[in-house]
């Protein structure tokens, strides 16, 4: 068995850009590429390297020798501990510039994709309080800083906040989060106070006990609020007085839902949802399209930038009103319904049946009659027979998950040979791979990144392809 290499300190590493998972990328004096946490582009630092992955050294900053001129003071008191927002210590202008560079480099240098026109990034106007959905975890163990551990303080405390990456059984107690608009912080702090007042136990992930597990808020731009609670056991004598007290303290909540999670994991989407008060969903609006969003709905978490993203899709699509459009990986049909008024027909395909049920509800809500939806894996549903039944697409929109498109789907797209394609991606690396495969028949006319998640490494990119 090979021995693990002893950690080594690399001195005077000069950082020049951002990399995956919120790390910065730099080189030492000998030109070795190093990825590190706790630094920003423009910093020079000594880095303790603990591992090597695919020829790249991974480490943590030991000492920062000189600070980047692009650094700013993070707005959040939890920034250095929480890890949810990776780039609050970097000015937003630089974040946007770096994200644009990541997309350019990934497509052209790594993917060898030729983009005829690369349009500037659509940066977010709102860089704080931009999320419509947030989930928090209850825990009876608080995450401690190194100083706290060394002081001998106990981590036993009832807390409500975020899991730190890699710590499934400890939670950072959050006082004020800058991700979701009011009354998100008041709700979280008030709910925690009510649970403590009523003597309810907070979850212990190691022992797998404790009544209060999770809470999720959906706060829409239409002024509606959905609160979803996850309880460990079916105990109405505990949860009814608790939810009643929450509604009394926060009359602005429009619907309260709950689920019972007796499983070891925190995944909620395979559980039955119960409506305790209100209509069981909230309404959100993108452009002129209204959406019913329930506790399980897959909906873009940044409403403001989702509109910017979809407007970019519409702009690239240049629909005349006569087209037959396919929307692959349609989710709750949000893009399909957004373009429906501008085309003859839109056909959406999505693997998750509940999402398709939502899409059909939302089509009726908006009196959209030219959209049809199918539940199933795109690679199984999109066949030559399917295209014969629904007519060949004049435009194909695809918005796959992070893993990109299955090879069978790419082959089918090459066979269908739609004159134009708009590819929306949340992962430039897999998009570059797919565009390279599609280059057999398609050229990439233009691309534009859209920043949906300020202060994180995530970036969306929209590409327009035309048949050669």
Tab-separated table of C-alpha atoms in Angstrom:
chain	number	residue	atom	x	y	z
A	1	UNK	CA	0.000	0.000	0.000
A	2	UNK	CA	1.389	3.429	-0.990
A	3	UNK	CA	2.028	5.785	1.900
A	4	UNK	CA	0.197	9.108	1.904
A	5	UNK	CA	2.552	11.946	1.120
A	6	UNK	CA	3.322	14.280	3.987
A	7	UNK	CA	1.632	17.714	3.597
A	8	UNK	CA	4.021	20.214	2.047
A	9	UNK	CA	3.993	24.018	2.166
A	10	UNK	CA	4.383	25.787	-1.188
A	11	UNK	CA	5.553	29.362	-0.731
A	12	UNK	CA	4.610	32.545	-2.586
A	13	UNK	CA	1.809	31.069	-4.668
A	14	UNK	CA	0.340	33.789	-6.879
A	15	UNK	CA	-3.417	33.363	-7.409
A	16	UNK	CA	-4.902	34.527	-10.707
A	17	UNK	CA	-8.419	33.147	-11.049
A	18	UNK	CA	-11.361	31.202	-9.629
A	19	UNK	CA	-11.755	27.451	-9.987
A	20	UNK	CA	-14.406	24.843	-9.301
A	21	UNK	CA	-16.116	24.609	-5.875
A	22	UNK	CA	-15.101	28.156	-4.940
A	23	UNK	CA	-11.352	27.601	-4.802
A	24	UNK	CA	-8.826	30.022	-6.235
A	25	UNK	CA	-6.255	28.827	-8.784
A	26	UNK	CA	-2.612	29.901	-8.790
A	27	UNK	CA	0.970	28.859	-9.514
A	28	UNK	CA	4.090	28.718	-7.419
A	29	UNK	CA	7.493	30.048	-8.575
A	30	UNK	CA	8.160	26.796	-10.459
A	31	UNK	CA	4.852	27.035	-12.322
A	32	UNK	CA	3.020	24.255	-10.451
A	33	UNK	CA	-0.773	24.699	-10.584
A	34	UNK	CA	-2.327	24.887	-7.102
A	35	UNK	CA	-6.003	25.118	-6.085
A	36	UNK	CA	-6.635	26.563	-2.621
A	37	UNK	CA	-9.374	27.575	-0.198
A	38	UNK	CA	-9.316	30.828	1.787
A	39	UNK	CA	-7.718	33.034	-0.856
A	40	UNK	CA	-8.818	35.341	-3.669
A	41	UNK	CA	-7.484	36.054	-7.178
A	42	UNK	CA	-4.678	38.592	-6.753
A	43	UNK	CA	-3.496	37.178	-3.400
A	44	UNK	CA	0.022	35.850	-2.871
A	45	UNK	CA	0.073	33.139	-0.190
A	46	UNK	CA	1.880	30.168	1.320
A	47	UNK	CA	-0.262	27.072	0.810
A	48	UNK	CA	-0.331	23.798	2.754
A	49	UNK	CA	-0.943	21.097	0.126
A	50	UNK	CA	-2.551	17.931	1.462
A	51	UNK	CA	-3.499	16.086	-1.706
A	52	UNK	CA	-3.066	15.797	-5.429
A	53	UNK	CA	-6.009	15.207	-7.745
A	54	UNK	CA	-5.603	14.604	-11.492
A	55	UNK	CA	-2.155	16.199	-11.421
A	56	UNK	CA	-3.393	19.321	-9.616
A	57	UNK	CA	-2.284	20.198	-6.076
A	58	UNK	CA	-5.089	20.989	-3.588
A	59	UNK	CA	-4.477	22.962	-0.423
A	60	UNK	CA	-5.397	25.595	2.119
A	61	UNK	CA	-3.784	29.005	2.610
A	62	UNK	CA	-1.390	29.016	5.577
A	63	UNK	CA	-0.338	32.637	5.411
A	64	UNK	CA	-1.351	35.395	3.005
A	65	UNK	CA	1.749	37.419	2.064
A	66	UNK	CA	-0.073	40.128	0.096
A	67	UNK	CA	-3.774	40.753	-0.384
A	68	UNK	CA	-5.570	41.203	-3.694
A	69	UNK	CA	-6.657	44.774	-4.519
A	70	UNK	CA	-10.013	43.229	-5.519
A	71	UNK	CA	-10.796	42.029	-1.989
A	72	UNK	CA	-13.767	43.557	-0.162
A	73	UNK	CA	-15.143	43.163	3.368
A	74	UNK	CA	-17.729	40.296	3.396
A	75	UNK	CA	-21.212	41.532	4.365
A	76	UNK	CA	-22.108	38.376	6.308
A	77	UNK	CA	-20.919	37.758	9.858
A	78	UNK	CA	-20.961	33.990	9.168
A	79	UNK	CA	-18.926	34.212	5.942
A	80	UNK	CA	-15.631	32.675	7.086
A	81	UNK	CA	-17.407	29.837	8.873
A	82	UNK	CA	-20.438	28.978	6.748
A	83	UNK	CA	-18.983	28.311	3.296
A	84	UNK	CA	-22.314	28.755	1.470
A	85	UNK	CA	-21.186	31.959	-0.255
A	86	UNK	CA	-17.600	31.357	-1.394
A	87	UNK	CA	-16.732	34.748	-2.897
A	88	UNK	CA	-18.129	37.483	-0.624
A	89	UNK	CA	-14.543	38.644	0.008
A	90	UNK	CA	-14.147	39.447	-3.717
A	91	UNK	CA	-15.824	42.451	-5.358
A	92	UNK	CA	-18.879	41.423	-7.402
A	93	UNK	CA	-17.529	43.079	-10.578
A	94	UNK	CA	-14.477	40.813	-10.367
A	95	UNK	CA	-16.630	37.761	-9.604
A	96	UNK	CA	-18.669	38.399	-12.768
A	97	UNK	CA	-15.524	38.975	-14.843
A	98	UNK	CA	-13.941	35.761	-13.512
A	99	UNK	CA	-17.100	33.717	-14.183
A	100	UNK	CA	-17.204	34.992	-17.763
A	101	UNK	CA	-13.548	33.991	-18.127
A	102	UNK	CA	-14.292	30.497	-16.720
A	103	UNK	CA	-16.975	29.955	-19.393
A	104	UNK	CA	-14.761	31.300	-22.220
A	105	UNK	CA	-11.802	29.163	-21.151
A	106	UNK	CA	-13.906	26.032	-20.633
A	107	UNK	CA	-15.523	26.265	-24.058
A	108	UNK	CA	-12.545	27.369	-26.145
A	109	UNK	CA	-9.432	26.081	-24.367
A	110	UNK	CA	-10.694	22.890	-22.730
A	111	UNK	CA	-13.613	21.979	-25.010
A	112	UNK	CA	-11.978	23.290	-28.216
A	113	UNK	CA	-15.384	24.712	-29.150
A	114	UNK	CA	-15.362	27.588	-31.597
A	115	UNK	CA	-17.884	30.245	-30.528
A	116	UNK	CA	-18.491	32.782	-33.302
A	117	UNK	CA	-19.749	35.519	-30.960
A	118	UNK	CA	-19.137	35.466	-27.218
A	119	UNK	CA	-21.481	37.965	-25.552
A	120	UNK	CA	-20.665	39.583	-22.185
A	121	UNK	CA	-22.018	38.043	-18.994
A	122	UNK	CA	-25.421	39.089	-17.726
A	123	UNK	CA	-24.408	39.885	-14.153
A	124	UNK	CA	-26.980	39.981	-11.345
A	125	UNK	CA	-28.387	43.373	-10.363
A	126	UNK	CA	-29.329	41.969	-6.974
A	127	UNK	CA	-26.339	40.319	-5.279
A	128	UNK	CA	-27.896	39.741	-1.840
A	129	UNK	CA	-31.355	38.503	-0.761
A	130	UNK	CA	-31.884	36.978	-4.216
A	131	UNK	CA	-33.031	33.423	-3.402
A	132	UNK	CA	-36.726	32.504	-3.244
A	133	UNK	CA	-36.032	29.176	-1.488
A	134	UNK	CA	-33.809	28.253	1.482
A	135	UNK	CA	-33.569	25.167	3.696
A	136	UNK	CA	-32.276	25.178	7.276
A	137	UNK	CA	-31.466	22.248	9.581
A	138	UNK	CA	-32.187	21.808	13.294
A	139	UNK	CA	-29.392	20.178	15.281
A	140	UNK	CA	-28.448	19.564	18.919
A	141	UNK	CA	-24.767	20.048	18.036
A	142	UNK	CA	-23.216	23.356	17.031
A	143	UNK	CA	-20.246	23.612	14.684
A	144	UNK	CA	-17.282	24.997	16.639
A	145	UNK	CA	-14.388	27.108	15.394
A	146	UNK	CA	-10.827	25.921	16.072
A	147	UNK	CA	-10.512	28.536	18.847
A	148	UNK	CA	-13.706	27.273	20.499
A	149	UNK	CA	-12.505	23.651	20.339
A	150	UNK	CA	-9.186	24.660	21.919
A	151	UNK	CA	-11.019	26.548	24.693
A	152	UNK	CA	-12.778	23.305	25.689
A	153	UNK	CA	-16.318	24.664	25.144
A	154	UNK	CA	-19.042	22.046	24.543
A	155	UNK	CA	-20.716	21.777	21.127
A	156	UNK	CA	-24.007	20.696	22.722
A	157	UNK	CA	-26.511	23.411	21.805
A	158	UNK	CA	-29.870	23.548	20.024
A	159	UNK	CA	-29.178	25.380	16.771
A	160	UNK	CA	-30.906	26.172	13.475
A	161	UNK	CA	-28.867	26.980	10.410
A	162	UNK	CA	-26.679	25.372	7.747
A	163	UNK	CA	-24.584	22.221	7.732
A	164	UNK	CA	-20.968	23.041	7.085
A	165	UNK	CA	-19.671	21.094	4.072
A	166	UNK	CA	-18.630	17.616	5.198
A	167	UNK	CA	-20.254	17.875	8.654
A	168	UNK	CA	-23.523	15.930	8.511
A	169	UNK	CA	-24.091	15.992	12.283
A	170	UNK	CA	-23.200	19.617	13.143
A	171	UNK	CA	-24.885	22.870	12.157
A	172	UNK	CA	-23.697	26.482	12.114
A	173	UNK	CA	-26.171	28.568	14.102
A	174	UNK	CA	-27.221	31.350	11.720
A	175	UNK	CA	-28.207	34.754	13.098
A	176	UNK	CA	-28.546	36.643	9.798
A	177	UNK	CA	-28.319	35.134	6.309
A	178	UNK	CA	-27.981	37.447	3.285
A	179	UNK	CA	-29.442	35.026	0.735
A	180	UNK	CA	-33.218	35.310	1.129
A	181	UNK	CA	-35.350	38.450	1.469
A	182	UNK	CA	-37.368	39.442	4.542
A	183	UNK	CA	-38.958	38.037	6.556
A	184	UNK	CA	-36.634	35.001	6.142
A	185	UNK	CA	-34.321	35.836	9.061
A	186	UNK	CA	-37.185	36.793	11.400
A	187	UNK	CA	-38.994	33.567	10.494
A	188	UNK	CA	-35.971	31.360	11.176
A	189	UNK	CA	-35.080	33.025	14.471
A	190	UNK	CA	-38.716	33.114	15.587
A	191	UNK	CA	-39.326	29.454	14.688
A	192	UNK	CA	-36.229	28.428	16.647
A	193	UNK	CA	-37.452	30.439	19.668
A	194	UNK	CA	-40.929	28.816	19.530
A	195	UNK	CA	-39.421	25.302	19.332
A	196	UNK	CA	-37.274	26.061	22.409
A	197	UNK	CA	-40.206	27.619	24.282
A	198	UNK	CA	-42.244	24.448	23.669
A	199	UNK	CA	-39.378	22.174	24.749
A	200	UNK	CA	-39.155	20.361	21.407
A	201	UNK	CA	-35.976	18.350	20.849
A	202	UNK	CA	-33.629	19.227	17.976
A	203	UNK	CA	-32.352	16.473	15.701
A	204	UNK	CA	-29.295	14.376	16.535
A	205	UNK	CA	-28.014	12.978	13.226
A	206	UNK	CA	-25.665	10.455	14.879
A	207	UNK	CA	-28.185	9.032	17.341
A	208	UNK	CA	-31.020	9.497	14.815
A	209	UNK	CA	-33.408	11.076	17.292
A	210	UNK	CA	-34.825	14.525	18.071
A	211	UNK	CA	-38.180	15.852	16.826
A	212	UNK	CA	-37.298	19.007	14.821
A	213	UNK	CA	-35.398	18.194	11.605
A	214	UNK	CA	-35.645	20.852	8.878
A	215	UNK	CA	-37.515	23.930	7.750
A	216	UNK	CA	-37.785	25.291	4.222
A	217	UNK	CA	-39.016	28.746	3.176
A	218	UNK	CA	-40.273	29.767	-0.247
A	219	UNK	CA	-40.732	33.551	-0.432
A	220	UNK	CA	-42.020	34.810	-3.784
A	221	UNK	CA	-41.877	38.189	-5.497
A	222	UNK	CA	-45.699	38.131	-5.313
A	223	UNK	CA	-45.566	38.462	-1.502
A	224	UNK	CA	-46.497	34.858	-0.719
A	225	UNK	CA	-44.676	32.674	1.832
A	226	UNK	CA	-44.658	28.880	2.068
A	227	UNK	CA	-43.113	27.239	5.143
A	228	UNK	CA	-42.397	23.495	5.110
A	229	UNK	CA	-41.467	21.663	8.320
A	230	UNK	CA	-39.824	18.253	8.492
A	231	UNK	CA	-40.514	16.377	11.748
A	232	UNK	CA	-38.862	13.163	12.877
A	233	UNK	CA	-42.052	11.442	14.087
A	234	UNK	CA	-45.800	11.452	13.519
A	235	UNK	CA	-46.694	13.215	16.788
A	236	UNK	CA	-49.662	15.590	16.265
A	237	UNK	CA	-49.664	16.565	19.977
A	238	UNK	CA	-46.262	18.139	19.376
A	239	UNK	CA	-46.473	19.528	15.857
A	240	UNK	CA	-49.999	20.995	15.938
A	241	UNK	CA	-49.427	23.453	18.838
A	242	UNK	CA	-46.009	24.266	17.341
A	243	UNK	CA	-47.358	25.154	13.871
A	244	UNK	CA	-50.297	27.046	15.413
A	245	UNK	CA	-47.841	29.177	17.412
A	246	UNK	CA	-45.734	29.839	14.287
A	247	UNK	CA	-48.806	31.019	12.336
A	248	UNK	CA	-49.926	33.210	15.208
A	249	UNK	CA	-46.511	34.876	15.482
A	250	UNK	CA	-46.125	35.249	11.689
A	251	UNK	CA	-49.540	36.017	10.130
A	252	UNK	CA	-47.796	36.924	6.829
A	253	UNK	CA	-47.183	33.193	6.136
A	254	UNK	CA	-49.661	32.195	3.408
A	255	UNK	CA	-49.295	28.402	3.597
A	256	UNK	CA	-47.811	25.877	6.043
A	257	UNK	CA	-46.902	22.337	4.991
A	258	UNK	CA	-45.185	19.507	6.827
A	259	UNK	CA	-43.729	16.057	6.253
A	260	UNK	CA	-42.629	13.225	8.548
A	261	UNK	CA	-39.084	12.026	7.914
A	262	UNK	CA	-38.104	8.872	9.825
A	263	UNK	CA	-35.223	8.110	7.413
A	264	UNK	CA	-31.546	8.513	8.165
A	265	UNK	CA	-31.066	11.014	5.302
A	266	UNK	CA	-32.545	14.518	4.987
A	267	UNK	CA	-33.847	14.080	1.417
A	268	UNK	CA	-37.456	15.308	1.331
A	269	UNK	CA	-38.581	14.761	-2.243
A	270	UNK	CA	-39.561	11.097	-1.709
A	271	UNK	CA	-41.848	11.970	1.247
A	272	UNK	CA	-45.578	12.709	1.395
A	273	UNK	CA	-46.307	16.414	1.851
A	274	UNK	CA	-49.252	17.507	4.019
A	275	UNK	CA	-50.868	20.949	3.901
A	276	UNK	CA	-51.549	22.184	7.439
A	277	UNK	CA	-52.846	25.661	6.532
A	278	UNK	CA	-53.387	27.694	3.373
A	279	UNK	CA	-53.567	26.422	-0.205
A	280	UNK	CA	-50.449	24.212	-0.147
A	281	UNK	CA	-48.486	26.232	-2.710
A	282	UNK	CA	-47.330	29.758	-3.494
A	283	UNK	CA	-47.549	31.660	-6.767
A	284	UNK	CA	-44.548	33.101	-8.557
A	285	UNK	CA	-44.367	35.097	-11.766
A	286	UNK	CA	-41.723	35.130	-14.510
A	287	UNK	CA	-42.540	37.761	-17.119
A	288	UNK	CA	-46.227	37.229	-17.922
A	289	UNK	CA	-46.263	33.577	-16.871
A	290	UNK	CA	-47.643	32.537	-13.467
A	291	UNK	CA	-46.431	29.425	-11.690
A	292	UNK	CA	-47.873	27.395	-8.833
A	293	UNK	CA	-44.879	26.355	-6.728
A	294	UNK	CA	-45.418	23.651	-4.115
A	295	UNK	CA	-43.087	22.269	-1.436
A	296	UNK	CA	-41.623	19.745	-3.931
A	297	UNK	CA	-41.602	21.888	-7.075
A	298	UNK	CA	-38.316	22.298	-8.944
A	299	UNK	CA	-38.256	26.031	-9.594
A	300	UNK	CA	-35.358	28.388	-10.356
A	301	UNK	CA	-34.250	29.695	-6.956
A	302	UNK	CA	-33.333	33.188	-8.231
A	303	UNK	CA	-36.551	34.651	-9.682
A	304	UNK	CA	-34.914	37.897	-10.902
A	305	UNK	CA	-32.116	36.182	-12.824
A	306	UNK	CA	-34.378	33.354	-14.028
A	307	UNK	CA	-36.226	36.002	-16.034
A	308	UNK	CA	-32.894	37.277	-17.417
A	309	UNK	CA	-31.934	33.686	-18.307
A	310	UNK	CA	-35.244	32.959	-20.041
A	311	UNK	CA	-35.163	36.312	-21.856
A	312	UNK	CA	-31.736	35.283	-23.194
A	313	UNK	CA	-33.232	31.967	-24.393
A	314	UNK	CA	-36.081	33.878	-26.124
A	315	UNK	CA	-33.599	36.320	-27.687
A	316	UNK	CA	-31.424	33.453	-29.023
A	317	UNK	CA	-34.500	31.505	-30.200
A	318	UNK	CA	-35.771	34.433	-32.392
A	319	UNK	CA	-39.174	32.774	-32.741
A	320	UNK	CA	-41.532	33.923	-35.478
A	321	UNK	CA	-44.675	32.189	-34.170
A	322	UNK	CA	-44.755	29.296	-36.664
A	323	UNK	CA	-42.191	26.989	-35.057
A	324	UNK	CA	-42.491	23.539	-33.554
A	325	UNK	CA	-40.308	23.631	-30.405
A	326	UNK	CA	-38.987	20.775	-28.250
A	327	UNK	CA	-37.936	21.573	-24.665
A	328	UNK	CA	-35.784	18.800	-23.182
A	329	UNK	CA	-35.325	18.430	-19.396
A	330	UNK	CA	-38.271	20.819	-19.060
A	331	UNK	CA	-38.686	20.552	-15.245
A	332	UNK	CA	-42.001	22.182	-14.320
A	333	UNK	CA	-42.167	23.481	-17.895
A	334	UNK	CA	-40.846	26.910	-16.981
A	335	UNK	CA	-38.924	27.558	-20.232
A	336	UNK	CA	-41.566	25.756	-22.344
A	337	UNK	CA	-44.378	27.925	-20.947
A	338	UNK	CA	-42.200	31.044	-21.234
A	339	UNK	CA	-41.753	30.532	-25.007
A	340	UNK	CA	-45.213	29.042	-25.718
A	341	UNK	CA	-46.798	32.363	-26.695
A	342	UNK	CA	-44.089	32.947	-29.316
A	343	UNK	CA	-44.310	29.607	-31.183
A	344	UNK	CA	-46.862	27.283	-32.781
A	345	UNK	CA	-46.344	24.332	-30.421
A	346	UNK	CA	-43.955	23.340	-27.628
A	347	UNK	CA	-43.299	19.751	-26.514
A	348	UNK	CA	-41.637	19.269	-23.105
A	349	UNK	CA	-39.909	16.141	-21.775
A	350	UNK	CA	-38.885	15.624	-18.139
A	351	UNK	CA	-37.874	12.559	-16.115
A	352	UNK	CA	-39.655	13.487	-12.851
A	353	UNK	CA	-43.414	12.748	-13.075
A	354	UNK	CA	-44.317	15.245	-10.291
A	355	UNK	CA	-42.582	18.019	-12.250
A	356	UNK	CA	-44.642	17.168	-15.353
A	357	UNK	CA	-47.825	17.248	-13.241
A	358	UNK	CA	-46.757	20.768	-12.137
A	359	UNK	CA	-46.069	21.753	-15.773
A	360	UNK	CA	-49.588	20.698	-16.805
A	361	UNK	CA	-51.144	22.608	-13.880
A	362	UNK	CA	-49.140	25.710	-14.825
A	363	UNK	CA	-50.161	25.440	-18.490
A	364	UNK	CA	-53.842	25.459	-17.416
A	365	UNK	CA	-53.203	28.322	-14.969
A	366	UNK	CA	-51.956	30.461	-17.879
A	367	UNK	CA	-54.524	29.227	-20.457
A	368	UNK	CA	-51.671	27.857	-22.568
A	369	UNK	CA	-53.075	25.249	-24.949
A	370	UNK	CA	-50.151	24.753	-27.324
A	371	UNK	CA	-47.847	22.984	-24.818
A	372	UNK	CA	-47.746	19.219	-24.340
A	373	UNK	CA	-45.632	17.409	-21.741
A	374	UNK	CA	-44.200	13.899	-21.361
A	375	UNK	CA	-42.753	12.244	-18.243
A	376	UNK	CA	-39.769	9.938	-18.736
A	377	UNK	CA	-36.040	9.874	-19.385
A	378	UNK	CA	-35.177	12.034	-22.417
A	379	UNK	CA	-32.951	9.265	-23.826
A	380	UNK	CA	-35.911	6.822	-23.805
A	381	UNK	CA	-38.659	9.189	-24.984
A	382	UNK	CA	-36.900	11.200	-27.677
A	383	UNK	CA	-36.908	8.745	-30.597
A	384	UNK	CA	-37.486	8.947	-34.367
A	385	UNK	CA	-41.074	7.705	-33.778
A	386	UNK	CA	-41.656	10.451	-31.211
A	387	UNK	CA	-40.471	13.076	-33.731
A	388	UNK	CA	-42.760	11.591	-36.370
A	389	UNK	CA	-45.762	11.820	-34.038
A	390	UNK	CA	-45.060	15.386	-32.892
A	391	UNK	CA	-43.478	16.779	-36.033
A	392	UNK	CA	-39.774	17.470	-36.440
A	393	UNK	CA	-38.569	20.375	-34.284
A	394	UNK	CA	-37.702	23.710	-35.914
A	395	UNK	CA	-36.042	24.687	-32.644
A	396	UNK	CA	-34.774	22.497	-29.865
A	397	UNK	CA	-34.168	23.859	-26.340
A	398	UNK	CA	-32.173	21.724	-23.912
A	399	UNK	CA	-31.433	22.487	-20.251
A	400	UNK	CA	-29.871	19.291	-18.859
A	401	UNK	CA	-28.678	18.628	-15.290
A	402	UNK	CA	-25.019	19.199	-14.284
A	403	UNK	CA	-23.928	15.896	-15.840
A	404	UNK	CA	-24.959	17.180	-19.289
A	405	UNK	CA	-26.751	15.101	-21.923
A	406	UNK	CA	-26.610	11.324	-22.221
A	407	UNK	CA	-24.617	10.146	-25.276
A	408	UNK	CA	-27.827	8.573	-26.682
A	409	UNK	CA	-29.560	11.975	-26.516
A	410	UNK	CA	-26.666	13.669	-28.346
A	411	UNK	CA	-26.851	10.968	-31.078
A	412	UNK	CA	-30.609	11.515	-31.380
A	413	UNK	CA	-30.162	15.293	-31.678
A	414	UNK	CA	-27.680	14.749	-34.505
A	415	UNK	CA	-30.220	12.440	-36.181
A	416	UNK	CA	-33.134	14.898	-35.713
A	417	UNK	CA	-30.992	17.742	-37.094
A	418	UNK	CA	-33.248	20.594	-35.918
A	419	UNK	CA	-32.206	23.778	-37.786
A	420	UNK	CA	-31.495	25.581	-34.488
A	421	UNK	CA	-30.787	24.630	-30.916
A	422	UNK	CA	-30.537	26.643	-27.683
A	423	UNK	CA	-28.450	24.844	-25.058
A	424	UNK	CA	-28.812	26.148	-21.474
A	425	UNK	CA	-26.222	24.781	-19.065
A	426	UNK	CA	-25.375	25.042	-15.365
A	427	UNK	CA	-22.009	23.337	-15.962
A	428	UNK	CA	-19.748	24.776	-18.700
A	429	UNK	CA	-17.507	21.657	-18.622
A	430	UNK	CA	-20.242	19.189	-19.613
A	431	UNK	CA	-21.718	21.754	-22.016
A	432	UNK	CA	-18.307	22.028	-23.730
A	433	UNK	CA	-18.176	18.224	-24.052
A	434	UNK	CA	-21.672	18.086	-25.597
A	435	UNK	CA	-21.025	21.018	-27.961
A	436	UNK	CA	-17.874	19.261	-29.145
A	437	UNK	CA	-19.946	16.142	-29.961
A	438	UNK	CA	-22.631	18.218	-31.689
A	439	UNK	CA	-20.008	20.072	-33.783
A	440	UNK	CA	-20.245	17.173	-36.252
A	441	UNK	CA	-23.358	18.944	-37.600
A	442	UNK	CA	-23.669	22.224	-35.698
A	443	UNK	CA	-21.749	25.485	-35.342
A	444	UNK	CA	-21.989	27.592	-32.161
A	445	UNK	CA	-23.257	30.967	-33.339
A	446	UNK	CA	-23.184	32.724	-29.971
A	447	UNK	CA	-22.957	32.194	-26.239
A	448	UNK	CA	-23.769	34.285	-23.187
A	449	UNK	CA	-23.143	33.462	-19.500
A	450	UNK	CA	-25.821	34.446	-16.970
A	451	UNK	CA	-24.970	34.724	-13.262
A	452	UNK	CA	-27.773	33.215	-11.200
A	453	UNK	CA	-25.797	32.827	-7.961
A	454	UNK	CA	-23.626	35.776	-6.874
A	455	UNK	CA	-20.834	34.939	-4.362
A	456	UNK	CA	-20.751	31.272	-5.475
A	457	UNK	CA	-18.792	29.505	-8.236
A	458	UNK	CA	-21.995	28.484	-10.069
A	459	UNK	CA	-22.581	29.944	-13.535
A	460	UNK	CA	-25.156	29.315	-16.286
A	461	UNK	CA	-24.361	29.614	-19.973
A	462	UNK	CA	-26.699	29.868	-22.964
A	463	UNK	CA	-25.444	28.809	-26.413
A	464	UNK	CA	-27.143	29.107	-29.809
A	465	UNK	CA	-26.342	26.367	-32.324
A	466	UNK	CA	-27.206	26.323	-36.023
A	467	UNK	CA	-27.044	23.443	-38.456
A	468	UNK	CA	-23.979	23.713	-40.667
